[in-house]
Coordinates of C-alpha atoms in Angstrom, one line a residue:
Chain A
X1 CA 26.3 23.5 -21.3
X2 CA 25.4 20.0 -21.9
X3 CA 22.5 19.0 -23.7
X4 CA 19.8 17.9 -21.8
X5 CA 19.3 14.0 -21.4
X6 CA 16.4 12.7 -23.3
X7 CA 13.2 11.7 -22.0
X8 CA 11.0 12.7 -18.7
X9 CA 12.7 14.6 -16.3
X10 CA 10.9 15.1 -12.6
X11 CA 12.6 17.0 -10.0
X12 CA 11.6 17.9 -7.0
X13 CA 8.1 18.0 -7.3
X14 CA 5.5 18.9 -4.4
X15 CA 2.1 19.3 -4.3
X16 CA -0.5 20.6 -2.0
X17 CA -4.4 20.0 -1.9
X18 CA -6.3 22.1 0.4
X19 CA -3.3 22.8 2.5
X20 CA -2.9 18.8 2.2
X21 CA 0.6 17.3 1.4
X22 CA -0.1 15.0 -1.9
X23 CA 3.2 14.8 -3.0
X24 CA 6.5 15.5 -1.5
X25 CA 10.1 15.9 -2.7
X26 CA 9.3 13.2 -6.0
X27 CA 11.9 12.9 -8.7
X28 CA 13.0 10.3 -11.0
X29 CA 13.6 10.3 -14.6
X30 CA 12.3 8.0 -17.5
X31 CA 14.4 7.2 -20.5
X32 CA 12.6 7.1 -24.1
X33 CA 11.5 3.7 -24.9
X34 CA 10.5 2.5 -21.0
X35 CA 7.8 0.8 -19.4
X36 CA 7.5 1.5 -15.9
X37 CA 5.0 0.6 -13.3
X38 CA 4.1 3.4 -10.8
X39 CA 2.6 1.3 -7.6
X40 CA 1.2 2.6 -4.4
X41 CA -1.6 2.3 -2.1
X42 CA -5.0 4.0 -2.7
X43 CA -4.3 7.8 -1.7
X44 CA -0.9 7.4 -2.5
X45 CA -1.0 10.0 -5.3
X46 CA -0.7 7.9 -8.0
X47 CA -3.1 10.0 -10.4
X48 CA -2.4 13.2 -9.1
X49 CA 1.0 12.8 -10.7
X50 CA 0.1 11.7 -13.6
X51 CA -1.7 14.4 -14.1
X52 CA 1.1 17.3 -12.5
X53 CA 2.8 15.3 -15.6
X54 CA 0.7 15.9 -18.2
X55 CA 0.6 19.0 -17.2
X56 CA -3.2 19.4 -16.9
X57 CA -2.4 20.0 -12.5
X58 CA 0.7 23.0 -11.6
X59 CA 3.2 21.8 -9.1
X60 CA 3.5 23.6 -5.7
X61 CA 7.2 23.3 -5.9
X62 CA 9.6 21.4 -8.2
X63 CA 9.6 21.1 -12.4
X64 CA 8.9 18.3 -15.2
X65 CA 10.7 18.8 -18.3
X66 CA 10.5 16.6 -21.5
X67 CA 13.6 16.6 -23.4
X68 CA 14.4 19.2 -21.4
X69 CA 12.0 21.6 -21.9
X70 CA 9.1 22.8 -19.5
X71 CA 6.3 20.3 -19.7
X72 CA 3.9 23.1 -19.8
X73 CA 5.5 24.1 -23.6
X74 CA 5.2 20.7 -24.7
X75 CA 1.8 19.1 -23.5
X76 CA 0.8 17.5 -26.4
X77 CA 3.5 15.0 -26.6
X78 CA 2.4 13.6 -23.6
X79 CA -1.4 11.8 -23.3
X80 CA -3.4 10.5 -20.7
X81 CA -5.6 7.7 -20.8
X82 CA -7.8 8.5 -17.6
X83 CA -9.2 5.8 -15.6
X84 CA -12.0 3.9 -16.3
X85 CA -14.5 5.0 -14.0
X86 CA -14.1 8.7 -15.6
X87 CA -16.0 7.5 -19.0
X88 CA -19.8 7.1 -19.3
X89 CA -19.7 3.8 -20.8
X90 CA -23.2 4.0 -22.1
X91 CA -23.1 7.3 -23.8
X92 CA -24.4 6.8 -27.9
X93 CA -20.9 6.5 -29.5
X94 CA -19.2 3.9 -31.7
X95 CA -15.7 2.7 -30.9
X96 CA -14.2 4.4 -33.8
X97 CA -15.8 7.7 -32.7
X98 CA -15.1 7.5 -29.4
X99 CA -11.0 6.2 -30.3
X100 CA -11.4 9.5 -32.8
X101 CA -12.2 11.9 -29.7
X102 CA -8.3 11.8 -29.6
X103 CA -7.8 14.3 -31.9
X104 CA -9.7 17.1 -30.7
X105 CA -7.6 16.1 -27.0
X106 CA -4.3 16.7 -29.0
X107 CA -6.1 19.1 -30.7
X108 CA -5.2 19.9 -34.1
X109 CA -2.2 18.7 -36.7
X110 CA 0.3 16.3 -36.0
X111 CA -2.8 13.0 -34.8
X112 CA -2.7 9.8 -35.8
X113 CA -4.9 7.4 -37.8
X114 CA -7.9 6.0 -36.0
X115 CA -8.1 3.1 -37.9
X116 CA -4.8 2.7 -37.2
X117 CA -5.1 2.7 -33.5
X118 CA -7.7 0.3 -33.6
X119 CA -5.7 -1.9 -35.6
X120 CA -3.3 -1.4 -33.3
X121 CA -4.8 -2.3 -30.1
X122 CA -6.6 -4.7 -32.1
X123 CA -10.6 -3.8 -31.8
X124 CA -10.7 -2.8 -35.8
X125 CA -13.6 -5.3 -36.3
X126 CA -15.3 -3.6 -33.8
X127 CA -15.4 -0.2 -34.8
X128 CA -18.7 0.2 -35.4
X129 CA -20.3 -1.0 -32.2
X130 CA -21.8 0.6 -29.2
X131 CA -18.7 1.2 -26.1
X132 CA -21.1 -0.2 -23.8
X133 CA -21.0 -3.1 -26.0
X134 CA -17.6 -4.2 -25.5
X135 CA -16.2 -6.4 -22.5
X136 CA -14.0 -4.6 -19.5
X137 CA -10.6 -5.2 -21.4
X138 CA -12.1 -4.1 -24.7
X139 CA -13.1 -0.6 -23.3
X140 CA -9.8 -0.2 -21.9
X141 CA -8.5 -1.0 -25.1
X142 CA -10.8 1.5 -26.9
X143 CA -9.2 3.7 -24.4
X144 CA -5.8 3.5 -25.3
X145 CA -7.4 3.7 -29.1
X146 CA -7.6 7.1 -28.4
X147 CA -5.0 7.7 -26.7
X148 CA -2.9 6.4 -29.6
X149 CA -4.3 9.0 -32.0
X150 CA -2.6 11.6 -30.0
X151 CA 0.6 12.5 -31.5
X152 CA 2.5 11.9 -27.8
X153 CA 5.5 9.9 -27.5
X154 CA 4.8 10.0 -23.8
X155 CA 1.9 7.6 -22.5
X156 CA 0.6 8.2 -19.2
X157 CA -1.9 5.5 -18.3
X158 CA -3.7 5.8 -14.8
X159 CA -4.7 2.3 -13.8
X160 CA -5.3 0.5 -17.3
X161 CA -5.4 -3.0 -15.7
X162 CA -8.1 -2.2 -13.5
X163 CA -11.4 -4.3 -12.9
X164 CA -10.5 -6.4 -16.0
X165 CA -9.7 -10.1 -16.1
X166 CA -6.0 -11.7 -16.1
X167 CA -6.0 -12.9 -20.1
X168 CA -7.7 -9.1 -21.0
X169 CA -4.7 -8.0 -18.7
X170 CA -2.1 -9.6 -20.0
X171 CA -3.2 -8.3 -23.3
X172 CA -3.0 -5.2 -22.1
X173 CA 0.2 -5.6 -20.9
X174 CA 1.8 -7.1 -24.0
X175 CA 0.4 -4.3 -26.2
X176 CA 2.3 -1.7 -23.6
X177 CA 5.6 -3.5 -24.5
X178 CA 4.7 -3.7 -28.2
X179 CA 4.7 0.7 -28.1
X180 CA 7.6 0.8 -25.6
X181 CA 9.2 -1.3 -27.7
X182 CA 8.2 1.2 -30.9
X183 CA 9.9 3.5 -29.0
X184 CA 7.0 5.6 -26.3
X185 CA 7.8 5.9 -23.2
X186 CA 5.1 4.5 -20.5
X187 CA 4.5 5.1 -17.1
X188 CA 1.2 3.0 -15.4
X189 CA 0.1 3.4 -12.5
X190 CA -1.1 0.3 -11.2
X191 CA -2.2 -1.8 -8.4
X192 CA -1.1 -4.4 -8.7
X193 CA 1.2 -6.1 -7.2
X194 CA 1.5 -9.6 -8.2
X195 CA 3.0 -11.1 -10.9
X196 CA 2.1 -8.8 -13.4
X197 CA 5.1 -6.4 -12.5
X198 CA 7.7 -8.4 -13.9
X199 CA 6.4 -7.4 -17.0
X200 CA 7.8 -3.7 -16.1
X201 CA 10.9 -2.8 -17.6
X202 CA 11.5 -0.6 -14.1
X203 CA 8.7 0.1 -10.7
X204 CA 8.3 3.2 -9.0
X205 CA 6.4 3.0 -5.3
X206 CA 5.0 6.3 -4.7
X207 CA 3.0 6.7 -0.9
X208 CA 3.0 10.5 -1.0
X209 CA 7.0 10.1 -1.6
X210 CA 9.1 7.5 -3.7
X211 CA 9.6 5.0 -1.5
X212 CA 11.0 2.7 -3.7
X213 CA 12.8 2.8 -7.4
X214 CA 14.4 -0.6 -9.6
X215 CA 13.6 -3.6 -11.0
X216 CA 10.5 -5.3 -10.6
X217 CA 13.2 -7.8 -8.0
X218 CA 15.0 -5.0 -6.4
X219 CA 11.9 -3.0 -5.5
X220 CA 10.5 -6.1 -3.9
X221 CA 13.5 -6.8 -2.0
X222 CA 13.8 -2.9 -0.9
X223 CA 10.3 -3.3 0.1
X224 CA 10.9 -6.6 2.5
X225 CA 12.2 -4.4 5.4
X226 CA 9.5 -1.5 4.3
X227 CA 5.8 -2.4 6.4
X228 CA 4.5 -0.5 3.7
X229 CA 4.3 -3.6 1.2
X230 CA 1.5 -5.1 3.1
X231 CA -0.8 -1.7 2.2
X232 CA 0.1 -2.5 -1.5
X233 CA -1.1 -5.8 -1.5
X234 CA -4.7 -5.1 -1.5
Chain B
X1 CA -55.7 29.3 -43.7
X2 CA -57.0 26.5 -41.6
X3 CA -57.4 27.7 -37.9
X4 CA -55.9 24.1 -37.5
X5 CA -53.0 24.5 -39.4
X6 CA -50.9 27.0 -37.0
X7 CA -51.6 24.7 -34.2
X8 CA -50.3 21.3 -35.6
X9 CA -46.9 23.4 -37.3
X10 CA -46.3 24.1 -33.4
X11 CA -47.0 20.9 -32.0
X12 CA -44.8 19.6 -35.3
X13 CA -41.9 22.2 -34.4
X14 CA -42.3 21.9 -30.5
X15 CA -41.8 18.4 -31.0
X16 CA -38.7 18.5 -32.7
X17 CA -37.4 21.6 -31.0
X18 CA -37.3 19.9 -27.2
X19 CA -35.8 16.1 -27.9
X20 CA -33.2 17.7 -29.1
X21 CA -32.2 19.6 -25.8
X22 CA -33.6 16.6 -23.8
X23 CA -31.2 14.6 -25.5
X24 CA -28.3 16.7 -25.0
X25 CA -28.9 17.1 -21.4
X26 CA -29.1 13.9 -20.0
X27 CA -26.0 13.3 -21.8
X28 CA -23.9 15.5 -19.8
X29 CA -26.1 14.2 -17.0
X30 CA -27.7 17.9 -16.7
X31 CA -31.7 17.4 -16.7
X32 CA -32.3 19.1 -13.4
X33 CA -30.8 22.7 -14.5
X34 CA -33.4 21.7 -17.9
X35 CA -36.6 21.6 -15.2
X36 CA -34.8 24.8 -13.0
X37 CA -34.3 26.6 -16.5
X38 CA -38.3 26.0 -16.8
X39 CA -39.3 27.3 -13.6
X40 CA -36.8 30.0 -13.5
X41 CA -38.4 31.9 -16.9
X42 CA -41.4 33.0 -14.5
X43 CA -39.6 36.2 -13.4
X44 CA -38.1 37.3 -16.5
X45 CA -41.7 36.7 -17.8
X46 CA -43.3 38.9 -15.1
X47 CA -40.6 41.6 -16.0
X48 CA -40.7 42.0 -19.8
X49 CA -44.4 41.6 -19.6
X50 CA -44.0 45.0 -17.3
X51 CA -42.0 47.1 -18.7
X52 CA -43.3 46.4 -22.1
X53 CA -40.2 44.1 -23.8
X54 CA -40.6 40.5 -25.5
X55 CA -41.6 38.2 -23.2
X56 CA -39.6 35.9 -24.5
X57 CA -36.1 37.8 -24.1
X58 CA -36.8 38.1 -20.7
X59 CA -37.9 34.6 -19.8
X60 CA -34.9 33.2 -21.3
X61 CA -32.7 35.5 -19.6
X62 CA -34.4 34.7 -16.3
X63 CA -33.9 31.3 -17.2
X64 CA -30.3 31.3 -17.8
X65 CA -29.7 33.3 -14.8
X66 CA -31.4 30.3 -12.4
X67 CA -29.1 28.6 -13.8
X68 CA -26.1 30.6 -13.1
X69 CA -26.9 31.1 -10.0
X70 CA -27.6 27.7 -9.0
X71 CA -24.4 27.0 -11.0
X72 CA -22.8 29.6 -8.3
X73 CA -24.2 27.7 -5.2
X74 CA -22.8 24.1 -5.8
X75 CA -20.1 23.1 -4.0
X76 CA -17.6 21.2 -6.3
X77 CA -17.4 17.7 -4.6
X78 CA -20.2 17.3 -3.3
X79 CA -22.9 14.3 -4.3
X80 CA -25.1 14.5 -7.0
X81 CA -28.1 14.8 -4.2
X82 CA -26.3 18.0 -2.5
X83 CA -26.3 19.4 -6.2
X84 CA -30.3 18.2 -7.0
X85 CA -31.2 19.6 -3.5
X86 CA -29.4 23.1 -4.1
X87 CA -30.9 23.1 -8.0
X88 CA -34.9 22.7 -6.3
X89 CA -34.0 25.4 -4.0
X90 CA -33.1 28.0 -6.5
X91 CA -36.0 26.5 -8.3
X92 CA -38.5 27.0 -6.0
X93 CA -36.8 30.3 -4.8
X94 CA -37.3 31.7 -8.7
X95 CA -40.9 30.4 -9.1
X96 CA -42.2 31.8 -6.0
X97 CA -40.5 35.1 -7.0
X98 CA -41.9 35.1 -10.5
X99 CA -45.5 34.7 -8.7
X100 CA -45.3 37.6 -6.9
X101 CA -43.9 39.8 -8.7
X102 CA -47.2 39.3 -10.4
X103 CA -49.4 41.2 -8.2
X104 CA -46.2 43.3 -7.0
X105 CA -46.2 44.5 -10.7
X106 CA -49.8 44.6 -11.3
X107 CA -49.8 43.3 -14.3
X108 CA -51.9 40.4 -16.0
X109 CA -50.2 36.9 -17.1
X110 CA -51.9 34.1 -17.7
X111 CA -50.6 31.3 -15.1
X112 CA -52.2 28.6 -16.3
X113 CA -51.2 29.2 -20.2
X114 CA -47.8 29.8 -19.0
X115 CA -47.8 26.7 -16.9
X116 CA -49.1 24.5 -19.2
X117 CA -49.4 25.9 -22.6
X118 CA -52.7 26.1 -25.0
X119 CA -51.9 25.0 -28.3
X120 CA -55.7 26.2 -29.8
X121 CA -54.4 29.8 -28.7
X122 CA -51.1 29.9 -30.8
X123 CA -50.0 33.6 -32.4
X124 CA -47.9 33.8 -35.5
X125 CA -44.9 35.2 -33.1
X126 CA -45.3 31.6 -31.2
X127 CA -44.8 29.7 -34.7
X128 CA -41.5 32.5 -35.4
X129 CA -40.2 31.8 -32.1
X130 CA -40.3 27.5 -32.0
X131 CA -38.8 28.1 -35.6
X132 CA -36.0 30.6 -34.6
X133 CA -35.6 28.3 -31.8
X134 CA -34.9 25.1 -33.5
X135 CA -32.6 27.2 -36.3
X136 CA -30.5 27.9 -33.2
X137 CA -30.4 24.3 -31.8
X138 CA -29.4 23.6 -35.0
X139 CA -26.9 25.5 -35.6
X140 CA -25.0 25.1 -32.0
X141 CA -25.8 21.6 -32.9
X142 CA -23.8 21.1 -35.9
X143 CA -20.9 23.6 -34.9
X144 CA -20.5 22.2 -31.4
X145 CA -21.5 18.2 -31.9
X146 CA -17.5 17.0 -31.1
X147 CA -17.0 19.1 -28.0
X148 CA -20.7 17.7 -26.6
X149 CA -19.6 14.5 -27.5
X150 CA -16.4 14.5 -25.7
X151 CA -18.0 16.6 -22.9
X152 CA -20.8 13.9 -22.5
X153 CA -18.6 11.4 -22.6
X154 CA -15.7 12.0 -20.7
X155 CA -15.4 15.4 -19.0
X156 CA -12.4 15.2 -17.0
X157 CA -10.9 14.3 -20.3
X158 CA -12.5 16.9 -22.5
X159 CA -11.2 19.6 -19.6
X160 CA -8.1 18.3 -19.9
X161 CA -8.1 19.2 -23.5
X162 CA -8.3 22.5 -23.2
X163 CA -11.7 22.9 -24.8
X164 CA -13.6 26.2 -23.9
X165 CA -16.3 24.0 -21.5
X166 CA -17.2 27.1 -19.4
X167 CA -18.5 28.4 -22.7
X168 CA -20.0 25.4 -23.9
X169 CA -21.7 24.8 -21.0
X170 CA -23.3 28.7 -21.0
X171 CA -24.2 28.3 -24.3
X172 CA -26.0 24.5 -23.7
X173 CA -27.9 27.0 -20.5
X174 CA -28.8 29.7 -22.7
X175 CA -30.4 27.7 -25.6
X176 CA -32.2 25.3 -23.0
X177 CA -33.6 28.6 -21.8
X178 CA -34.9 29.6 -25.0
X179 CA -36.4 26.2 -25.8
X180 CA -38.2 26.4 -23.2
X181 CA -39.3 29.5 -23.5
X182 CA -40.3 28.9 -27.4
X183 CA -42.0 25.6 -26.6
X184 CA -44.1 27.7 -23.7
X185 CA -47.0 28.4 -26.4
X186 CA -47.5 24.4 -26.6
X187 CA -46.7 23.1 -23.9
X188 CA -46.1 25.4 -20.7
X189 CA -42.8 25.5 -18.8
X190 CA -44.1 22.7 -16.2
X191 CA -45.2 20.3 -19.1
X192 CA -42.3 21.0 -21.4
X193 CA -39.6 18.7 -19.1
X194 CA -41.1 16.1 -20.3
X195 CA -41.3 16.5 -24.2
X196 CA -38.2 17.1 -24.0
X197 CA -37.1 13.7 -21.4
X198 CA -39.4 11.2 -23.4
X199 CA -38.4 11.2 -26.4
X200 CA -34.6 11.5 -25.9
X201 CA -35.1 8.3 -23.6
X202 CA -36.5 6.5 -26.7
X203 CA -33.8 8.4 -28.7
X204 CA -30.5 7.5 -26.6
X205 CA -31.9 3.5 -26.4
X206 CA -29.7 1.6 -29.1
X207 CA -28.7 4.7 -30.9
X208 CA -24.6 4.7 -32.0
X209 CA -24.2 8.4 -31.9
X210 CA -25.6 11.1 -30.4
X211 CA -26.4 12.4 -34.1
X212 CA -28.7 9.3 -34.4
X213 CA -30.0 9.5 -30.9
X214 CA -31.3 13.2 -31.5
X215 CA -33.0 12.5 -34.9
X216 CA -34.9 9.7 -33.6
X217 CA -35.6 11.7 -30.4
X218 CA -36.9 14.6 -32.5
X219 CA -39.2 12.3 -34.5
X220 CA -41.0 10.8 -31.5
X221 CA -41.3 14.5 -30.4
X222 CA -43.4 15.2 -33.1
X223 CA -45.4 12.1 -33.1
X224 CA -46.0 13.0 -29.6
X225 CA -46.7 16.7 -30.1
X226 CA -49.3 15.4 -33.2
X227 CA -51.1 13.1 -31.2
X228 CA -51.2 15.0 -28.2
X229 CA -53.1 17.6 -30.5
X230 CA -55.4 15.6 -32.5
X231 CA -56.6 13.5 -29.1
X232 CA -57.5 16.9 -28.1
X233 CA -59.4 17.5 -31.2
X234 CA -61.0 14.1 -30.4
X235 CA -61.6 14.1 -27.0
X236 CA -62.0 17.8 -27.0
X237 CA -59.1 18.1 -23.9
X238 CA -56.6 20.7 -23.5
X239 CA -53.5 19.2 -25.8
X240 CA -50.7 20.1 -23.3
X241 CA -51.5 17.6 -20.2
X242 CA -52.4 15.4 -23.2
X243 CA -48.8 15.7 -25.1
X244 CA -47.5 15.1 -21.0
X245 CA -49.7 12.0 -20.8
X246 CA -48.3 10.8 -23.9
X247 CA -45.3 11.6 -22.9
X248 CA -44.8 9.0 -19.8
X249 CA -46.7 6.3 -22.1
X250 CA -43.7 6.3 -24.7
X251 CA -41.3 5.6 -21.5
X252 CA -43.5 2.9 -20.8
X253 CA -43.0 1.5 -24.6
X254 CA -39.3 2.0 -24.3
X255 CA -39.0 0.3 -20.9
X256 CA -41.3 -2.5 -22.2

C-alpha cells in the first residue's frame, strides 16, 4: 500500500447541528508548508470546521487524517487560535502568561518557548503588561503567542484579521507566511475578501459546501458566474 | 483572653477568606451562583440543626446543591438574563424552603444571626471553621491557579484542552459553599456577597495576575472586616451591616 501523502487530509466530511446541515460533502487536502484562506459568508461554517479539524467537534459522516492518521490520535499537532471575541480581554494576566496558557492547551511535553513566541510574533517588550493593554492587532498577536507554544505543525486560525486595522493586518499576514514558510501548515478562515487574499498561497470558499478551490485569481474568476460572491463581500 | 480578641481574628480571617472567592468568581463571570450558594445554605441549615449534625456540613451541602440544580435548569444558549432569572428562582425557591422547614421542623435557628451574622457572639468552632476554610481556599488555590486562569480567561479554549472543567467548576461550587457558610458567624449569608464583591473589585483593578488581584482583594477584606468591627465598638452598631456599609464605600473609592 502506498504511503499516505503528507499533510491534512479531509474527506467527505458532514455535519449536523440540531438536525441542521452545517457542513455537507467537504473535502480538500493541505500540503505541509501552505497558507490557505478559508472564505465564506457569516453562517457558512467556517468555525465549525476548524474545529471538526482540530478535532475538539466529531463529524456526522466523513474523516480528517494528518499524515494519514485519524485526527483524533494526533490532536496536539494541530492548534487553534479561537476568535477574538472568545477571550475576556480584561481578565488580570500579563501577555507572557497569557501566551504561556499554551502549554497546559497542548498539555504536557513536547511546548515551545514563550519567550520565544513572543519574540516571534514580536510583542517580547511587552511581556509584562496587562492584555487589555495592548491594541486590536497586538491581542491577536498575543493570540497566536500562544498558539505558537503549542508543539502543532498545524495552525488553525478562526478569523485572525478580524476588527483590526490594515497595517496590524498586514502584519499579521506577513508573520503567517514567515511560519508557512518555516514549514506549518495554515488554514484562516477569514472574511475578507479584498486584497488581502492574494497574500494566500491557495482559497477555499466554504457556504455549507466548497464552492470554490485555487488561487487567490482562479477562485475569483470561478466565483464571477457564482451570485454567491456578492454575500462574501460584506 | 480578651473577649475582643476572638472577634477581631474572625473579622481578620472572614476578610481574607471571602475576596478570595469573590475574586475568583467574577472571573469566570459566576457571582450570581456566589449570592444563590448564600441563600441556598438555609435548608441544609434547618436540616443538620434537626437531626442533630454540624450545621455547617449541611449548609454547605445545601448550598452546593442550589447550585447544581440551578446548574441543571439552564438552558445552554440562552442569554445571560435567562441564566440570572433561572439562578433568582432557584434562589428564592431554596430560601423560602429553608424558612419553613423552620416551623415544619420545630426547631429554633436564629434568622437574623444567620442572615446577617453577630460578630460579638463568635464560638471557638466559628474561628476553626473561617480558618479550615481559608486552608481550603488555599490549597485549591495553589493546585488549581493555571486551569482558573485559563478557565477565566478563555473557556471555549480551556474546554478545548481537555482540562477536567466539570470538576473544576464543582469544586469552585463546593468551596464557595463553604465560605459562605464559614464567614456566616461574621457576616450572615445575605451580608457575606458583598465582602466577598468589594474587595475583589478593588483587587482585579490594575492587578497583572489573578495571584496579585487576590492578595490585594484579601487585604482590603480585612481592613474592611477590622473596621467594620471597631466602628461597632465605637458606635456601638451591630458590625455585620456595618462591614456591608463599608463594603459599597470601597466601590465608591475604586470607581472614584
Amino acid at each position: 500500500m502506498p504511503p499516505a501523502p503528507p499533510g491534512l487530509r479531509v474527506c467527505g466530511l458532514d455535519y449536523h447541528y440540531d438536525r441542521q446541515r452545517v457542513l455537507h460533502q467537504v473535502a480538500f487536502q493541505l500540503r505541509p508548508g501552505s497558507l490557505t484562506a478559508l472564505v465564506g459568508p457569516n453562517g457558512a461554517g467556517k468555525s465549525t470546521l476548524l474545529h471538526l479539524l482540530q478535532g475538539q467537534l466529531q463529524p456526522s459522516a466523513g474523516a480528517v487524517e494528518l499524515d494519514g492518521a485519524p485526527v483524533r490520535r494526533c490532536r496536539r499537532r494541530i492548534a487553534l487560535m479561537p476568535q477574538k471575541g472568545e477571550i475576556d480581554w480584561r481578565f488580570p494576566i500579563t501577555v507572557a502568561e497569557f501566551a504561556g496558557l499554551g502549554r497546559l492547551a497542548a498539555s504536557r511535553a513536547g511546548c515551545c518557548d514563550v519567550d520565544g513566541a513572543l519574540q516571534r510574533v514580536g510583542l517580547e517588550a511587552m511581556k509584562s503588561k496587562r492584555l487589555d493593554q495592548l491594541s486590536g492587532g497586538q491581542q491577536q498577536r498575543a493570540l497566536l503567542a500562544r498558539t505558537l507554544v503549542q508543539p502543532a505543525d498545524v495552525l488553525l486560525l478562526d478569523e485572525p484579521c478580524a476588527a483590526i486595522d490594515p497595517p496590524s493586518r498586514n502584519l499579521l499576514l506577513g508573520l503567517m507566511r514567515q511560519l508557512s514558510d518555516g514549514g506549518f501548515t495554515l488554514l484562516v478562515s477569514s472574511h475578507d475578501w479584498g486584497p488581502a487574499l492574494n497574500a494566500y498561497d491557495r482559497v477555499l470558499v466554504l457556504n455549507q459546501a466548497l464552492r470554490a478551490d485555487g488561487t487567490p485569481q482562479q477562485v475569483r474568476q470561478a466565483l464571477d458566474d457564482v451570485t454567491m460572491g456578492n454575500h462574501c463581500c460584506g | 483572653m480578651s473577649w475582643w480578641i476572638a472577634p477581631l481574628l474572625l473579622a481578620l480571617l472572614t476578610g481574607a477568606l471571602c475576596p478570595v472567592s469573590g475574586a475568583l468568581l467574577i472571573v469566570q463571570g459566576r457571582v450570581m451562583q456566589a449570592n444563590l450558594i448564600a441563600h441556598a445554605v438555609l435548608p441544609g441549615l434547618a436540616l443538620a440543626v434537626a437531626f442533630g449534625l454540624p450545621p455547617s456540613v449541611g449548609g454547605s451541602l445545601s448550598g452546593l446543591l442550589g447550585a447544581l440544580v440551578a446548574e441543571r435548569l439552564l438552558v445552554p444558549g440562552q442569554n445571560t438574563t435567562n441564566h440570572g432569572a433561572v439562578m433568582n428562582t432557584v434562589l428564592a425557591g431554596f430560601m423560602g424552603l429553608g424558612v419553613l422547614l423552620i416551623p415544619l421542623l420545630g426547631i429554633r435557628v436564629d434568622l437574623e444571626a444567620t442572615l446577617f451574622g453577630d460578630l460579638l457572639l463568635v464560638r471557638s468552632v466559628d474561628l476553626l471553621l473561617a480558618g479550615g476554610g481559608l486552608l481550603l481556599q488555599g490549597l485549591f488555590f495553589t493546585a488549581c491557579y493555571r486551569p482558573l486562569v485559563f478557565l477565566g480567561v478563555d473557556p471555549t479554549g480551556a474546554a478545548a484542552s481537555g482540562l477536567p472543567l466539570r470538576a473544576l467548576k464543582l469544586a469552585l461550587a463546593g468551596i464557595t459553599a463553604f465560605v459562605i457558610v464559614s464567614s456566616m458567624a461574621a457576616v450572615g449569608v445575605v451580608l457575606v456577597i458583598g465582602l466577598m464583591c468589594a474587595p475583589a473589585l478593588f483587587g482585579l483593578a490594575g492587578a497583572t495576575s489573578l495571584r496579585q488581584a487576590v492578595l490585594k482583594a484579601s487585604a482590603a477584606g480585612m481592613a474592611l472586616g477590622v473596621g467594620g468591627f471597631l466602628l461597632a465598638l465605637l458606635l456601638n452598631l451591630p458590625p455585620g451591616p456595618l462591614i456591608g456599609v463599608l463594603c459599597v464605600g470601597l466601590v465608591m473609592v475604586r470607581r472614584g
